[in-house]
Amino acid sequence: MDLKGKNVFVTGGVQGIGQAIAYNLTKAGANVFLNYIGNVNTEEVLATHKDNEGKCFISQGDVTNTDDCARNVEEAIEKLGSLDALVNNAGITKDNLFMRMTQAEWDQVLSVNLTGVYNMTKQAIRYFVKAKKGSIVNIGSIVGSSGNPGQVNYSSTKAALIGFSKSLAQELGSRNIRCNVVAPGFIRTAMTDKLNEEQKKALLSKIPMRRMGEAEDIANSVMFLISDVSQYISGTVLHVNGAMY
């Protein structure tokens, strides 16, 4: 897919699925701006993109901090020259059975996964509205539709993203701004690689395609929703889960 000339902000684009999204975007010719929190070897991140056609920029920023979000979006526009898309990928889990779930575990997950999306989108649409175009892709999850024991907090945020995206798509459609959700199923990551064979077999038995997805499967879906070939798709949820849901 050719995305030359597209300028994209990817939150949390330095590891896991976010890293795959960012890498595939620059490989397709897009320019990306990434934010992150914690200890990250930024030179190593940038090095992974150096042979790709698109450029990559990176800056520290916490999606739960409104000042950081405003600064990051300003930096992105300064570095990239414009902004065509926002990928709200940053997210955390604090799994626990609801009866044992603490207030902190609830608040932290909502703060990053939902308020973080609000903060970043609020800043980005200021530019999108002026430009009269833009694509927002929110990374959801299969559990936002199916639910999952031990993830009441996480599932709640991913379910909320669906309502958020559908409503925002209706509000901004007349401005040529689109908003969609990509909802991954079970994706092969460093965490799932640590499962033993019995655990992997039990997991795969739930997936009709009998394999876990790859991070690239999610990246390809995001690129499709950013590209011009999806210009009439908005307010939808793209499930990527091997027919599990």
Coordinates of C-alpha atoms in Angstrom, one line a residue:
M1 CA 0.0 0.0 0.0
D2 CA 1.4 3.4 -1.0
L3 CA 1.1 6.0 1.7
K4 CA 3.7 8.5 0.4
G5 CA 3.0 12.0 1.6
K6 CA 0.7 10.9 4.5
N7 CA 1.7 12.4 7.9
V8 CA 0.5 10.3 10.9
F9 CA 0.7 10.6 14.7
V10 CA 0.8 7.2 16.4
T11 CA 0.5 7.2 20.2
G12 CA 2.6 4.6 22.0
G13 CA 4.2 3.7 18.7
V14 CA 7.5 2.4 20.2
Q15 CA 6.6 -1.2 21.2
G16 CA 4.2 -4.0 20.4
I17 CA 1.4 -3.4 18.0
G18 CA 2.1 0.3 18.0
Q19 CA 5.6 -0.3 16.8
A20 CA 4.4 -2.5 14.0
I21 CA 1.9 0.1 12.9
A22 CA 4.6 2.8 12.9
Y23 CA 7.1 0.6 11.0
N24 CA 4.7 -0.4 8.3
L25 CA 3.6 3.2 7.9
T26 CA 7.1 4.4 7.2
K27 CA 7.7 1.3 5.0
A28 CA 4.7 2.4 2.9
G29 CA 6.2 5.9 2.6
A30 CA 4.2 7.7 5.3
N31 CA 5.9 10.0 7.8
V32 CA 5.2 9.3 11.5
F33 CA 5.4 11.1 14.8
L34 CA 5.5 8.9 17.9
N35 CA 5.1 9.6 21.6
Y36 CA 6.1 7.5 24.5
I37 CA 6.4 7.4 28.3
G38 CA 9.0 5.5 30.4
N39 CA 12.5 4.5 29.5
V40 CA 12.8 4.1 25.8
N41 CA 15.9 3.9 23.6
T42 CA 14.8 6.5 21.1
E43 CA 17.9 6.0 18.9
E44 CA 17.1 2.3 18.6
V45 CA 13.5 3.1 17.7
L46 CA 14.6 5.6 15.0
A47 CA 17.1 3.1 13.6
T48 CA 14.4 0.6 12.8
H49 CA 12.9 3.2 10.4
K50 CA 16.0 4.5 8.8
D51 CA 15.9 2.2 5.7
N52 CA 12.2 2.9 5.1
E53 CA 10.9 5.5 2.7
G54 CA 9.0 7.5 5.3
K55 CA 10.5 9.6 8.1
C56 CA 10.1 9.0 11.8
F57 CA 10.1 11.5 14.7
I58 CA 9.7 10.7 18.4
S59 CA 9.0 12.7 21.6
Q60 CA 8.2 11.9 25.1
G61 CA 4.6 12.5 26.1
D62 CA 1.9 11.2 28.4
V63 CA -1.6 10.9 26.8
T64 CA -3.2 11.4 30.2
N65 CA -1.5 14.8 30.5
T66 CA -3.3 17.5 28.5
D67 CA -0.2 19.7 28.3
D68 CA 1.9 16.9 26.9
C69 CA -0.8 16.1 24.3
A70 CA -1.0 19.7 23.1
R71 CA 2.8 20.0 22.9
N72 CA 3.1 16.7 21.1
V73 CA 0.6 17.6 18.4
E74 CA 2.3 21.0 17.9
E75 CA 5.6 19.2 17.6
A76 CA 4.2 16.7 15.1
I77 CA 2.8 19.4 12.9
E78 CA 6.1 21.4 13.1
K79 CA 8.2 18.3 12.2
L80 CA 5.8 16.8 9.6
G81 CA 4.5 20.0 8.1
S82 CA 0.9 18.8 8.4
L83 CA -1.2 16.0 9.9
D84 CA -3.4 13.6 8.0
A85 CA -4.2 11.0 10.6
L86 CA -4.1 10.1 14.3
V87 CA -3.8 6.5 15.5
N88 CA -4.8 6.2 19.2
N89 CA -2.8 3.1 20.1
A90 CA -1.5 3.8 23.6
G91 CA -3.1 1.6 26.2
I92 CA -2.6 -0.4 29.4
T93 CA -4.1 -3.4 31.2
K94 CA -4.5 -3.9 35.0
D95 CA -6.3 -7.2 35.0
N96 CA -8.1 -8.5 38.1
L97 CA -11.5 -10.1 38.9
F98 CA -14.0 -7.3 39.5
M99 CA -14.6 -8.3 43.1
R100 CA -10.9 -7.8 43.8
M101 CA -10.3 -4.8 41.4
T102 CA -9.0 -1.7 43.2
Q103 CA -10.0 1.8 42.5
A104 CA -6.5 2.5 41.3
E105 CA -6.7 -0.4 38.7
W106 CA -10.0 1.0 37.4
D107 CA -8.9 4.6 37.3
Q108 CA -5.5 4.0 35.7
V109 CA -6.9 1.9 32.8
L110 CA -9.7 4.4 32.1
S111 CA -7.3 7.3 32.3
V112 CA -4.9 5.9 29.7
N113 CA -7.3 4.0 27.4
L114 CA -10.2 6.4 27.3
T115 CA -9.3 9.8 28.7
G116 CA -6.0 9.5 26.8
V117 CA -7.9 9.1 23.5
Y118 CA -10.1 12.1 24.4
N119 CA -7.0 14.2 25.1
M120 CA -5.2 13.3 21.9
T121 CA -8.2 13.5 19.7
K122 CA -9.2 16.9 21.1
Q123 CA -5.9 18.3 20.1
A124 CA -5.7 16.7 16.7
I125 CA -9.2 17.6 15.5
R126 CA -8.4 21.3 16.0
Y127 CA -6.0 20.9 13.1
F128 CA -8.2 18.5 11.1
V129 CA -11.2 20.9 11.3
K130 CA -9.0 23.7 9.8
A131 CA -7.6 21.4 7.2
K132 CA -11.1 20.0 6.4
K133 CA -9.8 16.5 6.4
G134 CA -8.4 13.8 8.7
S135 CA -8.6 10.2 9.7
I136 CA -8.7 9.0 13.3
V137 CA -8.1 5.3 14.0
N138 CA -8.7 4.1 17.5
I139 CA -7.2 0.7 18.5
G140 CA -9.9 -1.2 20.3
S141 CA -10.1 -4.9 21.2
I142 CA -12.3 -8.0 20.7
V143 CA -13.1 -7.8 24.4
G144 CA -14.8 -4.5 23.8
S145 CA -17.5 -6.4 22.1
S146 CA -17.3 -9.9 23.6
G147 CA -16.2 -9.0 27.2
N148 CA -13.6 -11.0 29.1
P149 CA -13.4 -12.2 32.7
G150 CA -10.8 -10.4 34.7
Q151 CA -10.9 -7.4 32.4
V152 CA -13.9 -5.4 33.3
N153 CA -11.9 -2.2 33.4
Y154 CA -10.1 -2.9 30.1
S155 CA -13.2 -4.2 28.3
S156 CA -15.2 -1.1 29.4
T157 CA -12.7 1.2 27.8
K158 CA -12.6 -0.7 24.6
A159 CA -16.4 -0.8 24.4
A160 CA -16.5 2.9 25.1
L161 CA -14.2 3.5 22.2
I162 CA -16.8 2.1 19.9
G163 CA -19.5 4.6 21.0
F164 CA -16.9 7.4 21.0
S165 CA -15.8 6.7 17.5
K166 CA -19.3 6.2 16.0
S167 CA -20.5 9.5 17.7
L168 CA -17.5 11.5 16.6
A169 CA -17.8 10.2 13.1
Q170 CA -21.3 11.6 12.9
E171 CA -20.2 14.9 14.4
L172 CA -17.2 15.4 12.0
G173 CA -18.4 13.8 8.9
S174 CA -19.4 17.1 7.3
R175 CA -15.8 18.3 7.8
N176 CA -14.5 15.3 5.8
I177 CA -13.0 13.8 9.1
R178 CA -13.4 10.1 9.6
C179 CA -13.2 8.1 12.8
N180 CA -13.0 4.3 13.0
V181 CA -12.0 1.5 15.3
V182 CA -9.6 -1.5 14.6
A183 CA -10.4 -4.2 17.1
P184 CA -7.7 -6.9 17.3
G185 CA -8.4 -10.4 18.5
F186 CA -5.6 -12.6 19.9
I187 CA -2.3 -11.2 18.4
R188 CA 1.0 -13.0 18.7
T189 CA 3.2 -10.9 21.0
A190 CA 6.1 -11.4 23.4
M191 CA 3.5 -12.1 26.1
T192 CA 1.7 -14.8 24.1
D193 CA 5.0 -16.4 23.1
K194 CA 5.6 -17.1 26.8
L195 CA 2.5 -19.3 27.0
N196 CA 3.1 -23.1 27.3
E197 CA 2.0 -25.5 24.6
E198 CA -1.2 -26.5 26.5
Q199 CA -2.2 -22.8 27.0
K200 CA -1.5 -22.1 23.3
K201 CA -3.6 -25.1 22.2
A202 CA -6.5 -23.9 24.4
L203 CA -6.3 -20.4 22.9
L204 CA -6.1 -21.5 19.3
S205 CA -9.1 -23.8 19.8
K206 CA -11.2 -20.6 20.2
I207 CA -10.1 -19.2 16.9
P208 CA -11.7 -20.6 13.7
M209 CA -8.6 -19.8 11.6
R210 CA -6.6 -21.8 14.2
R211 CA -3.8 -19.3 14.4
M212 CA -3.1 -16.1 16.3
G213 CA -2.9 -12.9 14.3
E214 CA 0.3 -11.0 13.7
A215 CA 1.0 -7.4 14.6
E216 CA 1.3 -6.7 10.9
D217 CA -2.3 -7.8 10.5
I218 CA -3.3 -4.9 12.7
A219 CA -0.9 -2.5 11.0
N220 CA -2.3 -3.4 7.6
S221 CA -5.9 -2.7 8.8
V222 CA -4.8 0.7 10.2
M223 CA -3.1 1.6 7.0
F224 CA -6.2 0.8 5.0
L225 CA -8.3 3.1 7.2
I226 CA -5.7 5.9 6.8
S227 CA -5.5 5.5 3.1
D228 CA -7.6 7.2 0.5
V229 CA -9.2 3.9 -0.6
S230 CA -11.2 3.9 2.6
Q231 CA -12.4 7.6 2.2
Y232 CA -16.1 6.7 2.5
I233 CA -15.6 4.4 5.6
S234 CA -16.3 6.1 8.9
G235 CA -17.9 5.2 12.2
T236 CA -17.2 1.5 11.8
V237 CA -15.4 -1.2 13.7
L238 CA -13.0 -3.4 11.8
H239 CA -12.7 -6.7 13.6
V240 CA -9.4 -8.5 13.0
N241 CA -9.6 -11.8 14.9
G242 CA -9.6 -14.8 12.6
A243 CA -13.4 -15.1 12.8
M244 CA -13.3 -15.5 16.6
Y245 CA -16.0 -12.8 16.9

